[in-house]
Amino acid sequence: MNNIYEALINKQAKLSVIGLGYVGLPIALEFSKHINVVGFDVKPERVAMMNNHIDPSNELDKSAFDGCNITFTSNADDLKQCNFFIVAVPTPIDEHKLPDLTPVIKASESVGKALKKGDYVVYESTVYPGCTEEDCVPILEKMSGLKFMQDFKVGFSPERINPGDKAHSLTQIKKITSGCDPEAAENIAKVYEIIIKAGVHRASAIKVAEAAKIIENTQRDINIALMNELSIIFDIMGINTYEVLEAAGTKWNFLKFSPGLVGGHCIGVDPYYLLHKAKQLGYHASMINSGRALNDSMGTRIADKVVKMIINAGKEITKSRVLIMGMTFKENVTDIRNSRIIDIINELKYFRVNCDVVDAYADHDEVMKEYGVDMSKEPTGKYDAIIVAVNHKPYMELTEDYFKGISAENGILVDVKGVMRGKIKDLTYWSL
């Protein structure tokens, strides 16, 4: 199919999105306002929810499904009617912090079985440079019996969706696109221009697009690691990190990053893909490794600080009670994947501290299944320390009187992100 763009626009061809999570579903819905779309997900229960105009990721409301020409399915055979495939499955890491390509491999197998001459496959899943052509294309060839470049074309267009961010929506974020040859690159760019109002950046090669995505999050990871290291130094000095950053931020070119827990399925994961590839090439990426190690240690550091503060207050640590407010990986989302709050919980449990955990958005059963944590519906009794770990909007509206009401004598308030600085007068206060 020489002009896949024209075929899609004229509805002579269909586009499919494989993986309907927080990335795939918005893409599928946006395209389905203009062309015919098949949305595929391996979980039938998720497909059932979407057929009822419910986003399983809780990012989109029912109105997002209005006016969409889309078929949701968990039957891979339905992909055979499509000619343009977008793979938007997760790319997690395993327990050894190595890339787990299982979802991408399985998606490639499903697409390969549906692939026909003239079809296009575009990957959006974050991977290391070279993965699309070296790992995915051979699977597509094997499953389809077709020849890459000769029979089908491939591209890479990294996702840039930020969960919980309503200002930077899919259509308003500039999109990087790439293709296996000039013709494919132009066709893929034109297809994305159907929905991307901010325009597209045509990368010169698939590896360039893959690398661009992975360094976006690696750069943020390293900058946050610097802030976390500074917070450790300034804490020893007895000065507030956020006051230092506020002062330094008055310079026009100072980069405004802040310390904190780095979790989720992007910043806390993607650098490991680059580290893996660098190691394969015989290079030890010392700065990226150091940043990852530092950021992964912050949950434990916060818990250790809380334990010391409780002991300094003259209390017996094994009889103390701590309330942790927030379990999701970031504020105002329901997503608990790779939440570093669990590091705080595990370290406190090591010291036999009694922990209660609450969250304004996280699902109790999901948290229990993922982390074995039995969340409480609401705080009960008095706590020796309260850790505001995630800045959910309802928590930001709470006053010091509220915290005093659930605090024991000599109560401690730990404000991880420092947003309550200057507002807490009576409780012992600490932030990163």
XYZ file of C-alpha atoms in Angstrom:
432
model
C 0.000 0.000 0.000
C 2.072 2.911 -1.321
C -0.027 5.650 0.237
C -1.259 4.423 3.576
C -2.190 7.968 4.586
C -4.660 8.392 1.722
C -6.118 4.925 2.345
C -6.752 5.747 6.008
C -8.245 9.160 5.274
C -10.543 7.685 2.622
C -11.457 4.892 5.036
C -10.190 2.217 2.677
C -7.857 1.049 5.442
C -8.107 0.744 9.220
C -5.716 1.737 11.960
C -5.290 -0.395 15.072
C -3.820 0.391 18.479
C -2.405 -2.545 20.425
C -2.436 -1.903 24.172
C -5.145 0.410 25.520
C -3.572 1.758 28.674
C -2.934 5.379 29.605
C -0.992 5.796 26.336
C -2.887 3.626 23.841
C -6.475 4.544 24.642
C -6.170 8.324 24.095
C -4.362 7.674 20.786
C -7.027 5.218 19.626
C -9.894 7.544 20.550
C -8.300 10.587 18.933
C -7.641 8.760 15.647
C -11.159 7.292 15.694
C -12.612 10.810 15.391
C -11.105 10.975 11.893
C -10.550 7.421 10.598
C -11.680 3.835 11.271
C -9.947 2.315 14.303
C -9.682 -1.057 16.041
C -8.557 -0.889 19.670
C -6.995 -4.138 20.913
C -6.220 -5.119 24.499
C -5.417 -8.602 25.815
C -7.668 -8.187 28.863
C -11.384 -8.793 28.081
C -12.474 -7.069 31.295
C -10.754 -3.859 30.196
C -12.364 -4.107 26.745
C -15.776 -4.496 28.413
C -15.178 -1.298 30.398
C -14.191 0.638 27.283
C -17.252 -0.613 25.437
C -19.189 1.045 28.273
C -17.221 4.271 27.765
C -15.140 3.761 30.910
C -11.369 4.349 30.884
C -9.766 1.637 33.057
C -6.861 4.006 33.752
C -9.249 6.688 35.099
C -7.598 9.359 32.956
C -10.471 10.084 30.537
C -14.130 10.793 31.237
C -17.061 9.330 29.300
C -17.228 12.285 26.907
C -13.842 11.271 25.437
C -15.618 8.334 23.760
C -18.214 10.529 22.046
C -18.170 10.656 18.253
C -15.572 7.898 17.954
C -15.625 5.288 15.191
C -13.812 2.549 17.080
C -14.167 -1.171 17.719
C -12.751 -2.446 21.012
C -11.666 -6.082 21.028
C -9.554 -8.671 22.843
C -9.635 -11.015 19.827
C -6.320 -10.780 17.943
C -8.015 -12.055 14.760
C -9.768 -8.679 14.509
C -6.379 -7.115 13.767
C -6.341 -8.818 10.354
C -8.721 -6.169 8.993
C -6.174 -3.424 9.751
C -3.278 -2.003 7.724
C -1.618 0.463 10.119
C -0.639 -0.863 13.543
C 0.410 1.215 16.555
C 1.989 -0.757 19.416
C 1.543 1.035 22.748
C 2.149 -1.677 25.341
C 4.144 -1.183 28.579
C 7.893 -1.726 28.734
C 8.619 -2.532 32.393
C 11.733 -3.807 34.148
C 12.037 -7.116 35.986
C 13.113 -7.761 39.592
C 16.752 -7.443 38.509
C 16.051 -4.032 36.942
C 16.595 -5.386 33.457
C 14.306 -4.581 30.494
C 11.271 -6.868 30.283
C 10.344 -6.928 26.608
C 7.632 -9.571 27.086
C 4.683 -7.217 26.334
C 6.392 -5.822 23.211
C 7.343 -9.289 21.990
C 3.808 -10.636 22.477
C 2.324 -7.581 20.763
C 4.745 -8.069 17.859
C 3.640 -11.694 17.564
C -0.034 -10.678 17.430
C 0.658 -7.983 14.839
C 2.885 -10.334 12.825
C 0.041 -12.832 12.491
C -2.183 -10.067 11.062
C 0.433 -8.445 8.844
C -0.131 -8.166 5.073
C 1.844 -6.748 2.178
C 1.874 -2.956 2.270
C 1.101 -2.705 6.001
C 2.786 -0.369 8.475
C 3.786 -1.026 12.094
C 4.697 1.855 14.427
C 6.006 1.303 17.949
C 5.295 3.841 20.695
C 6.546 1.752 23.627
C 9.713 3.192 25.186
C 12.682 0.974 24.345
C 16.467 1.225 23.995
C 17.878 2.416 20.641
C 17.880 -0.457 18.172
C 15.105 -2.480 19.781
C 12.513 -1.853 17.045
C 14.724 -3.043 14.196
C 16.829 -5.618 16.054
C 14.257 -7.259 18.342
C 10.777 -6.512 16.967
C 11.211 -6.656 13.185
C 12.523 -10.280 13.179
C 9.388 -11.320 15.087
C 7.156 -9.543 12.576
C 8.969 -11.295 9.713
C 8.804 -14.706 11.397
C 5.096 -14.523 12.251
C 4.012 -13.030 8.899
C 6.355 -14.762 6.491
C 6.893 -11.342 4.913
C 10.082 -9.390 4.235
C 10.839 -6.157 6.079
C 11.124 -3.107 3.785
C 10.058 -5.136 0.755
C 6.610 -6.209 2.056
C 5.939 -4.037 5.123
C 7.301 -0.855 6.705
C 8.108 -0.009 10.322
C 8.477 3.190 12.330
C 8.880 4.507 15.853
C 6.994 7.409 17.416
C 7.583 7.712 21.169
C 4.685 8.497 23.462
C 4.814 11.715 25.457
C 1.625 11.444 27.493
C 1.969 12.638 31.087
C -0.601 10.938 33.407
C -2.702 13.415 35.371
C -1.589 16.359 33.224
C -4.650 18.006 31.697
C -2.711 20.946 30.224
C -0.380 18.883 28.031
C -2.863 16.650 26.233
C -2.035 14.245 23.403
C -2.883 16.617 20.539
C -1.049 19.574 22.119
C 2.329 17.837 22.516
C 4.733 17.858 19.573
C 5.242 14.285 18.326
C 8.487 12.674 17.195
C 8.014 10.356 14.212
C 10.393 8.169 12.240
C 10.356 5.457 9.581
C 12.567 2.736 8.140
C 13.031 4.642 4.875
C 12.136 8.141 3.570
C 8.780 7.006 2.166
C 7.768 5.312 5.414
C 8.982 8.278 7.472
C 6.810 10.696 5.473
C 3.733 8.457 5.494
C 3.971 7.890 9.257
C 4.435 11.612 9.897
C 1.380 12.455 7.789
C -0.747 9.872 9.612
C 0.147 11.383 12.988
C -0.494 14.877 11.643
C -4.135 13.834 11.357
C -4.436 14.225 15.144
C -1.382 16.109 16.449
C -2.207 19.837 16.412
C 1.228 20.768 17.771
C 2.889 19.213 14.737
C 5.471 16.467 14.348
C 9.256 16.352 14.362
C 10.563 14.035 11.665
C 13.542 12.218 13.178
C 16.203 11.093 10.719
C 16.100 7.438 11.776
C 14.230 5.015 14.036
C 17.208 4.753 16.419
C 17.296 8.547 16.747
C 13.611 8.598 17.747
C 14.133 5.732 20.216
C 17.136 7.502 21.762
C 15.346 10.852 21.955
C 12.553 9.368 24.034
C 14.776 7.517 26.433
C 16.986 10.524 27.176
C 13.972 12.740 27.921
C 13.313 10.715 31.069
C 16.972 9.966 31.782
C 17.704 13.697 31.825
C 14.911 14.301 34.340
C 16.077 11.359 36.437
C 19.624 12.716 36.708
C 18.443 16.249 37.506
C 16.142 14.978 40.259
C 18.999 12.820 41.595
C 21.121 15.956 41.931
C 18.331 17.636 43.885
C 18.001 14.570 46.126
C 21.736 14.572 46.815
C 21.631 18.276 47.618
C 18.708 17.662 49.999
C 20.811 15.094 51.894
C 23.718 17.546 52.185
C 21.511 20.473 53.209
C 19.698 18.338 55.791
C 23.047 17.586 57.443
C 23.783 21.337 57.376
C 20.399 22.100 58.934
C 19.090 24.288 56.105
C 15.890 23.802 54.116
C 16.450 22.549 50.571
C 13.382 24.318 49.191
C 14.517 27.660 50.582
C 17.856 27.153 48.831
C 16.124 26.221 45.559
C 13.796 29.197 45.850
C 16.762 31.529 46.206
C 18.769 29.885 43.407
C 15.670 29.905 41.184
C 15.789 33.692 40.946
C 18.593 33.285 38.375
C 17.125 33.244 34.848
C 18.839 30.043 33.702
C 18.555 27.945 36.866
C 16.781 24.633 36.130
C 13.816 24.269 38.471
C 13.896 20.669 39.606
C 13.085 19.522 43.141
C 13.919 16.499 45.310
C 11.472 13.633 45.747
C 10.582 10.017 45.153
C 11.056 8.888 41.546
C 8.664 6.097 40.631
C 6.119 5.373 37.951
C 6.611 3.649 34.628
C 8.713 6.317 32.883
C 11.394 8.215 34.807
C 11.954 5.379 37.278
C 12.165 2.747 34.529
C 13.382 4.110 31.195
C 16.999 4.828 32.244
C 17.454 1.109 32.922
C 16.778 0.412 29.230
C 19.594 2.775 28.224
C 21.882 1.315 30.897
C 21.183 -2.178 29.558
C 22.062 -1.209 25.995
C 25.195 0.658 27.083
C 26.367 -2.407 29.014
C 25.776 -4.593 25.948
C 28.079 -2.235 24.046
C 30.748 -2.509 26.741
C 30.255 0.944 28.280
C 29.503 1.597 31.949
C 27.212 4.643 32.169
C 28.408 5.864 35.566
C 26.350 9.064 35.842
C 23.059 7.387 34.861
C 23.779 4.467 37.207
C 24.552 6.812 40.086
C 21.402 8.836 39.514
C 19.243 5.718 39.475
C 20.849 4.339 42.647
C 20.409 7.630 44.482
C 16.781 8.082 43.468
C 15.937 4.483 44.337
C 17.364 5.026 47.835
C 15.205 8.013 48.774
C 12.245 6.072 50.200
C 14.550 4.287 52.627
C 16.243 7.576 53.560
C 12.887 9.212 54.340
C 11.840 6.286 56.550
C 15.184 6.303 58.388
C 14.819 10.024 59.050
C 11.320 9.474 60.476
C 12.589 6.710 62.783
C 15.355 8.984 64.104
C 12.901 11.835 64.683
C 10.537 9.563 66.628
C 13.405 8.282 68.790
C 14.644 11.845 69.366
C 11.142 12.715 70.573
C 11.741 10.220 73.409
C 9.382 7.544 72.107
C 9.813 3.803 71.814
C 9.987 3.057 68.105
C 8.228 -0.335 68.207
C 5.218 1.236 69.949
C 4.978 4.222 67.616
C 2.330 4.744 64.936
C 2.999 6.342 61.550
C 0.436 7.470 58.990
C 1.510 7.513 55.328
C -0.701 9.663 53.127
C -0.438 8.623 49.476
C 0.347 5.359 47.680
C 0.253 6.273 43.971
C 3.465 7.055 42.086
C 2.497 10.734 41.670
C -0.179 13.203 42.697
C -3.795 13.158 41.515
C -3.634 9.845 39.623
C -4.805 6.316 40.469
C -1.695 4.651 39.025
C 0.325 2.653 41.592
C 2.835 1.071 39.206
C 6.413 1.299 40.507
C 5.356 3.518 43.410
C 8.355 4.147 45.653
C 6.069 4.656 48.676
C 6.502 0.932 49.262
C 10.174 1.600 50.113
C 9.092 3.863 52.971
C 6.608 1.272 54.211
C 9.087 -1.619 54.058
C 11.807 0.301 55.874
C 9.437 1.370 58.657
C 8.251 -2.215 58.995
C 11.892 -3.294 59.344
C 12.003 -1.152 62.506
C 8.656 -2.715 63.572
C 6.827 0.584 63.291
C 3.026 0.343 63.105
C 2.029 1.860 59.731
C -1.333 2.990 58.417
C -1.565 3.899 54.730
C -4.313 5.978 53.111
C -4.739 7.313 49.583
C -7.386 9.584 48.074
C -7.214 7.900 44.654
C -5.594 4.449 44.774
C -7.754 1.316 44.674
C -7.512 -0.763 47.870
C -7.622 -4.138 46.118
C -5.019 -3.154 43.515
C -2.631 -1.985 46.238
C -3.183 -5.207 48.182
C -2.537 -7.305 45.087
C 0.522 -5.362 43.942
C 2.244 -4.623 47.252
C 0.488 -6.640 49.977
C -0.459 -3.401 51.738
C -3.859 -3.282 53.443
C -4.758 0.383 53.074
C -7.040 2.066 55.602
C -10.087 4.013 54.481
C -9.198 6.889 56.793
C -6.829 7.726 59.664
C -7.698 6.219 63.065
C -6.488 7.447 66.427
C -3.293 9.384 67.052
C -0.026 9.137 65.155
C 3.530 9.846 66.285
C 4.447 10.827 62.739
C 2.462 11.696 59.621
C 4.150 11.449 56.220
C 2.485 13.370 53.397
C 4.147 11.280 50.697
C 2.012 12.209 47.670
C 0.638 15.686 47.025
C -2.924 14.710 46.174
C -5.164 17.776 45.932
C -7.324 16.808 48.950
C -4.175 16.589 51.117
C -2.954 19.991 49.989
C -6.164 21.536 51.334
C -5.622 20.198 54.868
C -4.654 22.614 57.651
C -2.207 22.234 60.516
C -5.196 21.934 62.857
C -6.234 18.784 60.985
C -2.796 17.237 61.378
C -2.651 18.260 65.046
C -6.020 16.564 65.551
C -4.606 13.172 64.524
C -1.143 13.632 66.048
C 0.094 12.232 69.352
C 2.072 14.371 71.800
C 5.224 15.835 70.187
C 3.781 14.979 66.770
C 5.932 14.992 63.633
C 4.827 16.054 60.159
C 6.979 14.928 57.231
C 6.162 16.864 54.073
C 8.148 15.021 51.385
C 7.754 17.664 48.666
C 7.974 20.680 50.964
C 4.670 22.245 49.918
C 3.577 23.064 53.482
C 6.754 24.922 54.337
C 5.950 27.994 56.402
C 2.435 26.774 57.226
C 3.342 24.384 60.071
C 4.035 26.159 63.367
C 3.348 23.751 66.237
C 4.211 20.278 64.954
C 7.801 19.189 64.427
C 8.244 19.650 60.677
C 10.653 18.133 58.149
C 10.854 17.958 54.368
C 13.428 16.813 51.826
